């Protein structure tokens, strides 16, 4: 085997020549990189930018947006990196994306896939690479496992991305107008584990990690199953959104009920608000989100607090009565059966909330 003329130190079979590779780099790490990227190191950042026909400044912006550290003028980039630069810059040149939007595409993709990659290595791959025989090391097992899994995981990633893209596109095209595509009226809910800080002092790290994973998994499954969207998880807290107030209410109560039936889980509290929300890079922002967070912080244990707008939306859609007594009296007067509602609302004391003034929280419960 000879060193290729690019100076990568990697041969055609994916093996690393220890005399050609950087002595500071692990040979297995280099072999894994070559296997995963499917290409050899050939370019410095300057050479990659020149080959892609973009400025070094723009290439650097894309590179950093994807979440990668500056590499100086090391020969560390591949043909795939050049192709990615060409594609992004080509979208800008064609007028399909502004330069700022192209950088956002790079950043959102990088942030999302970085978390996925970290999880796969830390949890999934770590479990699969337990040495199958005495005397074998994890290092010796890793390469063939990655070689087998890589094409399957890649296909699955593309499939899930297309499914998610179709679902998101469907929600957007149903918006009433162009403005609503960006600033939409949504129900936003926070679910928070009670006393999590105290738990971190008492529990072992592995035990705490298992609890967080169980909470996130349960929450993600319930949100998805009932038609909501999990925006993000923050260890002891999850943020979700729904187009429909009834869906958001059902998710909140299901979360409370499910966690209450699990003796290993702490108590939970949920806050929901309804209103205009700005969406950016898969996240949600605005006063509605802040209000939902504040309601969560003041909610009783194993209870759901909602804001006045959310309560009015449930009443408007017939999911909850404006007043139990009035609904029963109206039905009796007409000689009809009282209407059937899914949820009940109880007004709570108005209170000042930091940064939002005085709010009127309502306690949400399930009827019957």
Coordinates of C-alpha atoms in Angstrom, one line a residue:
X1 CA 0.0 0.0 0.0
X2 CA 1.2 3.5 -0.8
X3 CA 0.2 6.8 0.5
X4 CA -2.1 8.6 -2.0
X5 CA -0.9 11.9 -3.5
X6 CA -3.3 13.9 -1.4
X7 CA -1.4 13.2 1.8
X8 CA -4.4 11.7 3.5
X9 CA -2.5 8.6 4.6
X10 CA -5.6 6.4 3.8
X11 CA -5.4 3.7 1.2
X12 CA -8.1 2.4 -1.1
X13 CA -9.1 -0.4 1.3
X14 CA -9.8 2.1 4.1
X15 CA -6.7 1.2 6.1
X16 CA -4.4 3.9 7.5
X17 CA -0.7 4.0 6.8
X18 CA 0.7 4.8 10.3
X19 CA 3.7 6.5 8.7
X20 CA 1.6 8.8 6.6
X21 CA -1.2 9.7 9.0
X22 CA -1.0 12.5 11.5
X23 CA 0.8 10.9 14.5
X24 CA -1.7 12.6 16.8
X25 CA -4.7 10.9 15.3
X26 CA -6.0 7.5 16.2
X27 CA -5.8 5.0 13.3
X28 CA -9.2 3.5 14.0
X29 CA -10.8 6.9 14.2
X30 CA -9.4 7.6 10.7
X31 CA -10.6 4.3 9.4
X32 CA -14.1 4.9 10.8
X33 CA -14.1 8.4 9.3
X34 CA -13.2 7.0 5.9
X35 CA -15.8 4.3 6.1
X36 CA -18.6 6.7 7.2
X37 CA -17.8 9.6 4.8
X38 CA -17.0 7.3 1.9
X39 CA -14.3 9.5 0.7
X40 CA -10.6 10.4 1.4
X41 CA -9.3 13.6 2.8
X42 CA -8.2 15.7 -0.1
X43 CA -8.8 19.4 0.5
X44 CA -7.9 22.2 2.8
X45 CA -10.7 24.6 3.5
X46 CA -9.3 27.0 0.9
X47 CA -9.0 24.3 -1.7
X48 CA -12.5 23.1 -1.0
X49 CA -14.0 26.6 -1.3
X50 CA -12.1 27.2 -4.6
X51 CA -13.3 23.8 -6.0
X52 CA -16.9 24.6 -5.1
X53 CA -16.7 28.0 -6.6
X54 CA -17.5 29.9 -3.3
X55 CA -15.6 32.4 -1.2
X56 CA -13.7 31.1 1.8
X57 CA -15.8 33.4 4.0
X58 CA -19.1 31.8 2.8
X59 CA -17.6 28.3 3.1
X60 CA -16.5 29.1 6.7
X61 CA -20.0 30.3 7.5
X62 CA -21.6 27.1 6.2
X63 CA -19.0 25.0 8.0
X64 CA -19.5 26.7 11.4
X65 CA -23.3 26.7 10.9
X66 CA -23.2 22.9 10.6
X67 CA -21.5 22.8 14.0
X68 CA -17.9 22.1 13.1
X69 CA -14.8 23.7 14.6
X70 CA -12.4 25.7 12.5
X71 CA -9.6 23.4 11.1
X72 CA -7.2 26.0 9.9
X73 CA -5.6 24.8 6.7
X74 CA -5.5 21.1 7.5
X75 CA -6.1 18.8 4.6
X76 CA -9.3 17.3 6.2
X77 CA -12.1 17.8 3.7
X78 CA -13.4 15.4 1.1
X79 CA -15.2 15.5 -2.2
X80 CA -18.5 15.3 -0.3
X81 CA -17.7 18.5 1.5
X82 CA -17.1 20.2 -1.8
X83 CA -20.3 18.9 -3.3
X84 CA -22.3 20.1 -0.2
X85 CA -20.8 23.6 -0.7
X86 CA -21.7 23.6 -4.4
X87 CA -25.3 22.5 -3.6
X88 CA -25.9 25.2 -1.0
X89 CA -24.3 28.0 -3.0
X90 CA -26.2 26.8 -6.1
X91 CA -29.5 27.2 -4.3
X92 CA -28.4 30.8 -3.5
X93 CA -27.3 31.5 -7.0
X94 CA -30.5 30.2 -8.4
X95 CA -32.5 32.5 -6.2
X96 CA -34.2 29.7 -4.4
X97 CA -32.6 30.6 -1.0
X98 CA -31.1 33.8 0.3
X99 CA -27.6 33.5 1.7
X100 CA -29.0 33.9 5.2
X101 CA -31.6 31.2 4.6
X102 CA -28.9 28.8 3.3
X103 CA -26.9 29.4 6.5
X104 CA -30.0 28.6 8.5
X105 CA -30.5 25.4 6.5
X106 CA -27.0 24.4 7.4
X107 CA -27.4 25.3 11.0
X108 CA -30.8 23.6 11.5
X109 CA -29.6 20.4 9.8
X110 CA -26.3 20.4 11.7
X111 CA -28.0 20.9 15.1
X112 CA -30.6 18.2 14.5
X113 CA -28.2 15.6 13.1
X114 CA -25.5 16.3 15.7
X115 CA -27.9 15.3 18.5
X116 CA -29.0 12.2 16.6
X117 CA -25.3 11.2 16.0
X118 CA -24.4 11.7 19.6
X119 CA -27.3 9.6 20.7
X120 CA -26.5 6.8 18.3
X121 CA -22.9 6.6 19.4
X122 CA -23.5 7.0 23.1
X123 CA -26.5 4.7 23.5
X124 CA -27.1 2.6 20.4
X125 CA -23.6 1.8 19.2
X126 CA -22.2 1.5 22.6
X127 CA -24.6 -1.4 23.5
X128 CA -23.9 -3.2 20.2
X129 CA -20.2 -3.1 20.5
X130 CA -19.9 -5.1 23.7
X131 CA -17.1 -7.6 22.9
X132 CA -18.7 -10.9 21.9
X133 CA -15.7 -13.0 23.0
X134 CA -13.3 -12.8 25.9
X135 CA -10.1 -11.1 24.8
X136 CA -11.7 -8.9 22.1
X137 CA -11.8 -5.2 22.6
X138 CA -14.6 -2.8 21.8
X139 CA -12.3 -1.2 19.3
X140 CA -11.9 -4.4 17.4
X141 CA -15.7 -4.8 17.2
X142 CA -16.7 -1.2 16.3
X143 CA -15.5 -1.1 12.6
X144 CA -17.4 -4.2 11.3
X145 CA -20.6 -3.2 13.2
X146 CA -20.5 0.3 11.7
X147 CA -19.9 -1.2 8.3
X148 CA -23.0 -3.3 8.6
X149 CA -25.3 -0.7 10.1
X150 CA -24.3 2.4 8.1
X151 CA -26.4 1.8 4.9
X152 CA -29.5 0.7 6.9
X153 CA -29.3 3.7 9.3
X154 CA -28.8 6.0 6.3
X155 CA -31.9 4.7 4.5
X156 CA -34.0 4.9 7.7
X157 CA -32.9 8.4 8.3
X158 CA -33.9 9.5 4.8
X159 CA -37.3 7.7 5.2
X160 CA -38.1 9.4 8.5
X161 CA -37.0 12.8 7.2
X162 CA -39.3 12.5 4.2
X163 CA -42.2 11.5 6.5
X164 CA -41.6 14.4 8.8
X165 CA -41.2 16.8 5.8
X166 CA -44.5 15.7 4.4
X167 CA -46.3 16.2 7.7
X168 CA -44.8 19.6 8.2
X169 CA -45.6 20.7 4.7
X170 CA -49.2 19.5 5.1
X171 CA -49.5 21.7 8.2
X172 CA -48.1 24.7 6.5
X173 CA -50.2 24.6 3.3
X174 CA -53.4 24.4 5.5
X175 CA -52.5 27.8 7.1
X176 CA -55.1 30.4 6.4
X177 CA -52.6 32.9 4.8
X178 CA -49.0 33.5 4.2
X179 CA -48.5 35.3 7.5
X180 CA -49.9 32.4 9.4
X181 CA -47.3 30.1 7.9
X182 CA -44.7 31.8 10.1
X183 CA -46.7 33.3 12.9
X184 CA -49.3 30.7 13.7
X185 CA -51.9 30.3 16.5
X186 CA -50.9 27.2 18.4
X187 CA -51.4 25.6 21.8
X188 CA -48.1 25.3 23.5
X189 CA -47.5 23.1 26.5
X190 CA -44.7 22.6 29.0
X191 CA -44.5 19.4 31.1
X192 CA -42.1 19.6 34.0
X193 CA -41.0 17.0 36.5
X194 CA -41.4 18.2 40.1
X195 CA -38.4 18.2 42.4
X196 CA -35.9 17.2 39.7
X197 CA -33.1 19.3 41.2
X198 CA -33.4 17.4 44.5
X199 CA -33.4 14.1 42.6
X200 CA -30.1 14.9 41.0
X201 CA -28.5 15.1 44.4
X202 CA -29.9 11.8 45.6
X203 CA -29.7 9.5 42.5
X204 CA -26.7 7.9 40.9
X205 CA -25.9 9.3 37.4
X206 CA -26.9 6.1 35.6
X207 CA -30.2 5.9 37.5
X208 CA -30.9 9.6 36.8
X209 CA -30.1 9.1 33.1
X210 CA -32.6 6.2 32.9
X211 CA -35.3 8.2 34.6
X212 CA -34.8 11.1 32.1
X213 CA -34.8 8.8 29.2
X214 CA -38.0 7.1 30.4
X215 CA -39.7 10.4 30.9
X216 CA -38.7 11.7 27.4
X217 CA -39.7 8.5 25.7
X218 CA -43.1 8.4 27.4
X219 CA -43.7 12.1 26.6
X220 CA -42.6 11.8 23.0
X221 CA -44.8 8.7 22.4
X222 CA -47.9 10.4 24.0
X223 CA -47.4 13.7 22.1
X224 CA -47.0 11.9 18.8
X225 CA -49.9 9.4 19.4
X226 CA -52.4 12.1 20.0
X227 CA -51.4 14.4 17.2
X228 CA -49.1 16.9 18.8
X229 CA -45.5 17.8 17.9
X230 CA -42.6 17.4 20.3
X231 CA -40.6 20.6 20.0
X232 CA -37.8 19.8 22.3
X233 CA -36.8 18.0 25.6
X234 CA -34.7 19.7 28.3
X235 CA -34.0 16.7 30.6
X236 CA -36.7 17.3 33.3
X237 CA -39.0 19.3 30.9
X238 CA -40.6 18.8 27.5
X239 CA -42.1 21.4 25.2
X240 CA -44.8 20.4 22.8
X241 CA -47.2 22.2 20.4
X242 CA -50.6 21.4 18.8
X243 CA -52.8 23.1 16.2
X244 CA -55.9 22.2 18.2
X245 CA -56.6 23.1 21.9
X246 CA -58.4 19.8 22.4
X247 CA -55.4 17.8 21.3
X248 CA -53.1 19.8 23.6
X249 CA -55.4 19.3 26.5
X250 CA -55.7 15.5 25.9
X251 CA -51.9 15.2 25.8
X252 CA -51.4 17.2 29.0
X253 CA -53.9 15.0 30.9
X254 CA -52.6 11.8 29.5
X255 CA -49.1 12.8 30.6
X256 CA -50.3 13.5 34.1
X257 CA -52.3 10.2 34.3
X258 CA -49.5 8.1 32.8
X259 CA -46.8 9.5 35.1
X260 CA -49.1 9.2 38.2
X261 CA -49.4 5.4 37.5
X262 CA -45.7 4.9 37.4
X263 CA -44.2 4.7 40.9
X264 CA -40.7 5.3 39.7
X265 CA -41.6 8.7 38.3
X266 CA -41.8 12.0 40.2
X267 CA -44.9 14.1 40.1
X268 CA -45.6 16.2 37.0
X269 CA -47.1 19.6 36.3
X270 CA -48.2 21.1 33.0
X271 CA -48.8 24.6 31.7
X272 CA -50.5 25.4 28.4
X273 CA -51.2 28.7 26.6
X274 CA -52.9 29.4 23.3
X275 CA -52.0 32.2 20.9
X276 CA -49.7 33.5 18.2
X277 CA -46.3 31.6 18.0
X278 CA -43.3 32.4 15.9
X279 CA -41.6 29.2 14.6
X280 CA -37.9 29.2 13.7
X281 CA -35.7 26.2 12.9
X282 CA -38.2 23.8 14.5
X283 CA -38.4 25.8 17.7
X284 CA -41.2 28.1 18.9
X285 CA -40.9 31.6 20.4
X286 CA -43.0 34.4 21.7
X287 CA -45.2 35.5 24.5
X288 CA -47.4 32.4 24.3
X289 CA -44.4 30.2 24.9
X290 CA -43.3 32.3 27.8
X291 CA -46.7 32.2 29.3
X292 CA -47.0 28.4 29.1
X293 CA -43.6 28.2 30.9
X294 CA -44.7 30.5 33.7
X295 CA -48.0 28.6 34.1
X296 CA -46.0 25.4 34.5
X297 CA -43.9 26.9 37.3
X298 CA -47.0 27.9 39.3
X299 CA -49.1 24.7 38.5
X300 CA -50.0 22.4 41.4
X301 CA -48.5 18.9 41.4
X302 CA -50.1 16.5 39.0
X303 CA -52.2 19.3 37.6
X304 CA -52.7 21.3 34.4
X305 CA -53.0 25.1 34.3
X306 CA -54.0 26.9 31.2
X307 CA -54.4 30.5 30.2
X308 CA -57.6 32.4 29.5
X309 CA -57.2 32.2 25.8
X310 CA -56.8 28.4 25.9
X311 CA -59.8 28.1 28.1
X312 CA -61.9 30.2 25.7
X313 CA -60.7 28.1 22.7
X314 CA -61.9 24.9 24.4
X315 CA -65.2 26.6 25.1
X316 CA -65.5 27.9 21.5
X317 CA -64.9 24.4 20.1
X318 CA -67.3 22.7 22.4
X319 CA -64.7 20.7 24.3
X320 CA -65.5 22.3 27.7
X321 CA -68.5 24.2 29.1
X322 CA -68.3 27.9 29.9
X323 CA -70.3 27.0 33.0
X324 CA -71.4 23.6 34.2
X325 CA -74.5 25.1 35.9
X326 CA -75.5 27.2 32.8
X327 CA -75.1 24.2 30.5
X328 CA -77.3 22.0 32.6
X329 CA -79.9 24.7 33.1
X330 CA -80.1 25.4 29.3
X331 CA -80.5 21.8 28.5
X332 CA -83.2 21.3 31.2
X333 CA -85.1 24.3 29.8
X334 CA -85.1 22.8 26.3
X335 CA -86.0 19.4 27.7
X336 CA -82.8 17.9 26.3
X337 CA -80.0 15.9 27.7
X338 CA -77.1 18.0 28.9
X339 CA -74.3 18.3 26.3
X340 CA -71.3 16.0 26.6
X341 CA -68.0 17.7 27.2
X342 CA -64.5 16.2 27.3
X343 CA -62.9 18.7 29.7
X344 CA -63.8 20.8 32.7
X345 CA -62.4 24.3 33.5
X346 CA -62.1 25.9 36.9
X347 CA -61.0 29.5 37.2
X348 CA -58.2 30.1 39.7
X349 CA -57.1 33.3 41.5
X350 CA -55.6 35.9 39.2
X351 CA -52.0 36.5 39.9
X352 CA -49.0 38.6 38.7
X353 CA -46.5 36.7 36.7
X354 CA -43.0 38.0 36.2
X355 CA -42.6 39.7 32.8
X356 CA -46.2 39.1 31.7
X357 CA -48.4 41.1 34.2
X358 CA -51.5 39.7 35.7
X359 CA -52.7 36.4 34.3
X360 CA -55.9 34.4 34.8
X361 CA -55.0 30.7 35.1
X362 CA -57.6 28.0 34.8
X363 CA -57.4 24.5 36.2
X364 CA -58.0 21.9 33.4
X365 CA -59.4 18.5 34.3
X366 CA -61.1 15.6 32.6
X367 CA -64.9 15.4 33.0
X368 CA -66.3 12.2 34.3

